[in-house]
Coordinates of C-alpha atoms and ligand atoms in Angstrom, one line a residue:
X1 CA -6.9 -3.4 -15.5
X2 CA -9.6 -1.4 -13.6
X3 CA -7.7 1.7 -13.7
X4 CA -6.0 2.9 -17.0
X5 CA -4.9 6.1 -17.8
X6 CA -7.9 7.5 -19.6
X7 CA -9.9 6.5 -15.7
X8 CA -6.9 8.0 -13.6
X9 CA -6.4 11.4 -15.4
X10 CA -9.4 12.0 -15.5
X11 CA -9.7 11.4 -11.7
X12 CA -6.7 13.3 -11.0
X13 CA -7.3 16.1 -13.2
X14 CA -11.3 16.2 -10.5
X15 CA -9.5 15.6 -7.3
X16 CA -6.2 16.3 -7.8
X17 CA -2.7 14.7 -8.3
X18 CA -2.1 11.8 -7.0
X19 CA -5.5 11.5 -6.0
X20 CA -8.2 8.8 -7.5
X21 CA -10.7 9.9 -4.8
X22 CA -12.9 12.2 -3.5
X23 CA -12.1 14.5 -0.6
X24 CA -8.4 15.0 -1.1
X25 CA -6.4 16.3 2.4
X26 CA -9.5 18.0 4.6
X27 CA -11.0 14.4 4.2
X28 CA -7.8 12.6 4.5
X29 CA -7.6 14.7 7.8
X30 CA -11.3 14.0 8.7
X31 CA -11.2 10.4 8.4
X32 CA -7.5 11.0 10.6
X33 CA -9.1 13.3 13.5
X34 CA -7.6 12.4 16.8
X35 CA -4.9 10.4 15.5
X36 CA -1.6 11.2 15.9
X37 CA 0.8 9.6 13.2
X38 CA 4.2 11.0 14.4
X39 CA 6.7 8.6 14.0
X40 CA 4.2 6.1 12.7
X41 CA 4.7 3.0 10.4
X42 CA 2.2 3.2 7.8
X43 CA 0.4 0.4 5.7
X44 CA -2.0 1.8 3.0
X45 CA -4.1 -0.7 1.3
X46 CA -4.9 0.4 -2.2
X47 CA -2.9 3.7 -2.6
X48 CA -3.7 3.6 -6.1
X49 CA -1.5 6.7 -7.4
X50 CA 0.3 7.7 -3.9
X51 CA -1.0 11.0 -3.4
X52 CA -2.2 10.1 0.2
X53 CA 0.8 8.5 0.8
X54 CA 2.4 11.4 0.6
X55 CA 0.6 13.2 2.3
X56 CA 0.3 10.7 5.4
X57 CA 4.4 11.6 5.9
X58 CA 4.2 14.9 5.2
X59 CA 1.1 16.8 6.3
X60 CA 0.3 13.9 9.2
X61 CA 4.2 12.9 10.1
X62 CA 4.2 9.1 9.8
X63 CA 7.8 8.0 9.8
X64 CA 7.4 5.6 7.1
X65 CA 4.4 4.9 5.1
X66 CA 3.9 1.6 2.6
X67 CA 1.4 1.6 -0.1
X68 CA 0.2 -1.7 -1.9
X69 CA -1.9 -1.9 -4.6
X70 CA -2.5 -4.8 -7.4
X71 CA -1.9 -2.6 -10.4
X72 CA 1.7 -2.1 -11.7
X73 CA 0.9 1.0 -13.4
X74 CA -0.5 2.8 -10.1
X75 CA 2.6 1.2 -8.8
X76 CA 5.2 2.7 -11.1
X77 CA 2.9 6.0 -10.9
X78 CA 3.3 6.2 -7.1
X79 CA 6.9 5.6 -7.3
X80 CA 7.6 8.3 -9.9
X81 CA 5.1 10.4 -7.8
X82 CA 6.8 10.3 -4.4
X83 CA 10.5 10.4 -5.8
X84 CA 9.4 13.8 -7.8
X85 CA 8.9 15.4 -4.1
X86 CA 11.8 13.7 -2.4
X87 CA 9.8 11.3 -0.5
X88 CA 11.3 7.9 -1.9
X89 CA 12.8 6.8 1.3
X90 CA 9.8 7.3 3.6
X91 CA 7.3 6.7 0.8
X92 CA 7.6 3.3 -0.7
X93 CA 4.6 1.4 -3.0
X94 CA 4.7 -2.0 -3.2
X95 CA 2.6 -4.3 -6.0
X96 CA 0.7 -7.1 -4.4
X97 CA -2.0 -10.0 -5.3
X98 CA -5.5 -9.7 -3.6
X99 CA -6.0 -11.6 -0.4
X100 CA -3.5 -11.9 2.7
X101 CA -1.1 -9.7 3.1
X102 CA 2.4 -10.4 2.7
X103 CA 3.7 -8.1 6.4
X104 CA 4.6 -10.3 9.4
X105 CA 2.3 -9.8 12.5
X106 CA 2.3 -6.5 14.3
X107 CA 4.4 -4.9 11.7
X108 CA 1.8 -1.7 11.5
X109 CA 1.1 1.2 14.2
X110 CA -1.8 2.1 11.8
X111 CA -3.7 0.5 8.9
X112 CA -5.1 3.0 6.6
X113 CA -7.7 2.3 3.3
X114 CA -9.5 5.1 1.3
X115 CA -12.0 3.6 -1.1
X116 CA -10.6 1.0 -2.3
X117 CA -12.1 -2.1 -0.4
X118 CA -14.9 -2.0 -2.1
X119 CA -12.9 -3.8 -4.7
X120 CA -12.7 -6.6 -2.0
X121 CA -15.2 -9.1 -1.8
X122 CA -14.6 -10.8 1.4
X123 CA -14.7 -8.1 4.2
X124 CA -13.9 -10.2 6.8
X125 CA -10.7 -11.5 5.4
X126 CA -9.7 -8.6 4.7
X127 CA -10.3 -7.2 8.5
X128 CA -8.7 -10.3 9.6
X129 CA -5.2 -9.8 7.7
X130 CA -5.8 -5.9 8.6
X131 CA -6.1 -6.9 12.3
X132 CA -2.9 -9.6 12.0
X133 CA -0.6 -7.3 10.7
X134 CA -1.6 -4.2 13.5
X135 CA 0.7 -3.7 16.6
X136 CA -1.2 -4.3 19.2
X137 CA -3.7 -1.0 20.2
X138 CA -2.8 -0.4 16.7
X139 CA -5.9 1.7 14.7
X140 CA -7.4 0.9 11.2
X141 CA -9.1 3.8 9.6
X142 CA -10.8 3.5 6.6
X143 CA -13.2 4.8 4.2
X144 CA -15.3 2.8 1.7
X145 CA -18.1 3.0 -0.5
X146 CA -21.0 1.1 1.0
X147 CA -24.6 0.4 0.0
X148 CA -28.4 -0.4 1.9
X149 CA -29.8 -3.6 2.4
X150 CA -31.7 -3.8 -1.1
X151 CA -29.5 -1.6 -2.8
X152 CA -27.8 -5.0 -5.2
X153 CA -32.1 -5.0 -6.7
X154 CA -31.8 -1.1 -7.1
X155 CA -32.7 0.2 -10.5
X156 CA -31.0 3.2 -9.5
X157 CA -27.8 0.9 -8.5
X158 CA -27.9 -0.6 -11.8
X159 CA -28.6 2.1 -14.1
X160 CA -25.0 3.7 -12.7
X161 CA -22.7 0.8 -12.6
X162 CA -23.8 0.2 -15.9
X163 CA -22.1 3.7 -16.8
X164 CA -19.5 2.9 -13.7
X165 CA -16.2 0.5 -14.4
X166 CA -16.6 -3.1 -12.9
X167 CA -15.0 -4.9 -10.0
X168 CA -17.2 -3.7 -7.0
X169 CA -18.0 -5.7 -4.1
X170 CA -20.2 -3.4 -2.4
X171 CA -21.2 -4.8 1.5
X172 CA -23.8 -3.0 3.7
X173 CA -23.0 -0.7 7.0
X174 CA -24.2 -3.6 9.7
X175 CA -22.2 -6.2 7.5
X176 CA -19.0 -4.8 7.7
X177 CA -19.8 -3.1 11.1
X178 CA -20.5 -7.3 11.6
X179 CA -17.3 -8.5 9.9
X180 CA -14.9 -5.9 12.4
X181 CA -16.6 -7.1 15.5
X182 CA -15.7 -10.6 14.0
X183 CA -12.1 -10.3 13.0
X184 CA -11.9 -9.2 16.6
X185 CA -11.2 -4.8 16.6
X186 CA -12.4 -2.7 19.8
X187 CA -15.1 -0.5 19.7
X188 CA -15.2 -0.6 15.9
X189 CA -17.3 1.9 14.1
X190 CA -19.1 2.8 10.7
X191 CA -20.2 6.2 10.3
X192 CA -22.5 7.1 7.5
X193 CA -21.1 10.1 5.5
X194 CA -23.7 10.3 2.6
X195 CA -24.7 13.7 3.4
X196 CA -21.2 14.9 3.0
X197 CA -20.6 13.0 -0.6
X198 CA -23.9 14.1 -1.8
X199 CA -22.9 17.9 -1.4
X200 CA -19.1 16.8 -3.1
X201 CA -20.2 14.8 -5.9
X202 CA -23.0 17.6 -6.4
X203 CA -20.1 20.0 -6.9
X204 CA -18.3 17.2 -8.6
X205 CA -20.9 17.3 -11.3
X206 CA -21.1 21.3 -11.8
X207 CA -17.2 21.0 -12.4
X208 CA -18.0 18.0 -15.4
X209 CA -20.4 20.5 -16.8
X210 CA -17.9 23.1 -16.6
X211 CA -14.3 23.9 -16.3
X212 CA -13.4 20.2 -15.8
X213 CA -15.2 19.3 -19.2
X214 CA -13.1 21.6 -21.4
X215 CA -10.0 20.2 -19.8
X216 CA -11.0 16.5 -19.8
X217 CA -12.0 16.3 -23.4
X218 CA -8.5 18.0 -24.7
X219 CA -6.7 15.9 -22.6
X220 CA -8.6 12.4 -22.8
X221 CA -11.0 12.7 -25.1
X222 CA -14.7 13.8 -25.3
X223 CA -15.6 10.4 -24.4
X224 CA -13.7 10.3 -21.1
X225 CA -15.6 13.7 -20.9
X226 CA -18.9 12.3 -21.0
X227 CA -18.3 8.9 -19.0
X228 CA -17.5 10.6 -16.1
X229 CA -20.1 13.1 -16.3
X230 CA -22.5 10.0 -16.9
X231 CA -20.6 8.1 -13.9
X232 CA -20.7 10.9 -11.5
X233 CA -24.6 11.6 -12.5
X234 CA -25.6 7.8 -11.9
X235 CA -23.6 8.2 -8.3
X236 CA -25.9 11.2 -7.5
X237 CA -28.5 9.0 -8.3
X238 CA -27.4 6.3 -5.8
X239 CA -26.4 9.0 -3.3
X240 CA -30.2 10.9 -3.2
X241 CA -32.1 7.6 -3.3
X242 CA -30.5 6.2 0.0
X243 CA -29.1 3.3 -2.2
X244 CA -25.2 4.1 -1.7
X245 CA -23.9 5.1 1.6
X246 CA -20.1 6.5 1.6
X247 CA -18.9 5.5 5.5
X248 CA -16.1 5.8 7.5
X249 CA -15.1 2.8 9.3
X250 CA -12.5 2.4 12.8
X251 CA -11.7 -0.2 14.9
X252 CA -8.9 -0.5 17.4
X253 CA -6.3 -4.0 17.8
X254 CA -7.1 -5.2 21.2
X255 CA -4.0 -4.4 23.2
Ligands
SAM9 C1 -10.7 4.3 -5.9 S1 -9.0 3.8 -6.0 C2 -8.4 4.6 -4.5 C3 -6.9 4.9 -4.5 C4 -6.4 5.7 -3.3 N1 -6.7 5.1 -2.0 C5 -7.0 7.1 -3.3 O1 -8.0 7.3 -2.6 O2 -6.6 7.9 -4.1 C6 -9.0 2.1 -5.4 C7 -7.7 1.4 -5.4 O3 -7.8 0.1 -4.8 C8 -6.9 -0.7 -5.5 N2 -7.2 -2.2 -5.3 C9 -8.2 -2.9 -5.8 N3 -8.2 -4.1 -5.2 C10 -7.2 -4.2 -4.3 C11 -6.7 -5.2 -3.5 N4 -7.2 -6.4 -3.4 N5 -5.6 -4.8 -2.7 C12 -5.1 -3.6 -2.7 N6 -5.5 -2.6 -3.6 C13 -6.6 -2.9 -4.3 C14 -7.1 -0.3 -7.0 O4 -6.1 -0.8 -7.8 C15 -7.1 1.2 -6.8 O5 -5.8 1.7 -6.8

């Protein structure tokens, strides 16, 4: 299990609930602009706790959105989550094994994925099934924590994933910018946001120092306290030296 409760409260309780990433709706939006979801069906591949979900029916109007994710927990959490504001019918969350996904062709009008791909090794499977499972003109939009060409022999790199948890399979912007082209999306992009997460996570880390630490420690424990304050210092690290390189990535089915 990469995501216990001690990882996702603490998460939740920095960007909010339902929430095991940075940004929460303004970057949800940003990563959505000049995409209209009304009436859309909805894959989200690794929803994690749902709160996007949610938010993909409500603030952005897709008729029906699916989460999947591979832990039952998140699963059961995302459930809970989206029948506590009425949103079980639209909203549904279902568990799933890494590799291809389990939708019949063209069953999407949209593919969405925030940060969690970088739990995927093979990026071009992954675009592949992503690509299968669009309607045709269909978008994928995703975010996902990339790295530079070097960045695996970092010292930087490895002095914060050794304070980070395991399981990343980090690729660089002209590999997966590569692997769309290959699994066959238009005019794909990857659009380096560093900038951006450098000023969040900067803010990130005066809230550890701060109100956040109070809270966390009461709540999870000074050592949940401190790992994230360690984790979120070692990704400002990785951030300033050039080494990690948060993107945004698009690319269209062909109709
Ligand atoms: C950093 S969390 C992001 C969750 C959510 N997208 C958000 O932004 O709040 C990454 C998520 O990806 C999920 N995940 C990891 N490998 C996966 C896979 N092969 N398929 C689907 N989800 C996966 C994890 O369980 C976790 O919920």
């Amino acid at each position: 299990m990469q995501y216990p409760k001690e990882l996702t409260g603490a998460l939740e309780l920095i960007w909010g609930e339902g929430m095991l990433s940075p940004g929460g709706p303004d970057k949800v939006a940003q990563m959505l602009e000049g995409i209209d979801l009304s009436g859309n069906r909805v894959l989200d591949i690794g929803s994690g706790l749902g709160g996007i979900d949610l938010l993909l029916a409500t603030k952005h109007g897709a008729a029906a959105v699916i989460g999947i994710d591979v832990e039952p927990q998140l699963i059961k959490s995302a459930r809970d989550l989206a029948a506590r504001k009425g949103l079980a019918g639209r909203v549904t969350f279902q568990l799933v094994t890494p590799g291809k996904l389990s939708f019949a062709d063209a069953s999407f009008d949209l593919v969405f994925s925030k940060d969690a791909m970088v739990h995927i090794a093979d990026k071009l499977a992954v675009y592949a099934e992503v690509l299968r499972v669009l309607k045709p003109g269909g978008w994928f939009i995703g975010a996902d924590w990339l790295w530079s060409e070097g960045a695996a022999e970092s010292g930087v790199v490895h002095a914060w994933l050794s304070k980070s948890p395991p399981g990343f399979a980090f690729t660089t912007p002209a590999t997966a910018l590569q692997a769309l082209i290959d699994a066959g999306f238009t005019d794909p992009t990857v659009t380096d946001f560093r900038k951006e997460l450098q000023e969040a996570n900067r803010k990130e880390i005066a809230l550890l120092k701060g109100s956040a630490r109070q809270k966390l420690a009461a709540t999870l424990g000074t050592e949940t306290a401190e790992g994230r304050l360690a984790g979120a210092q070692g990704r400002q690290a990785a951030l300033d030296s050039g080494d990690l390189i948060p993107c945004h990535l698009r690319g269209r089915r062909p109709t």
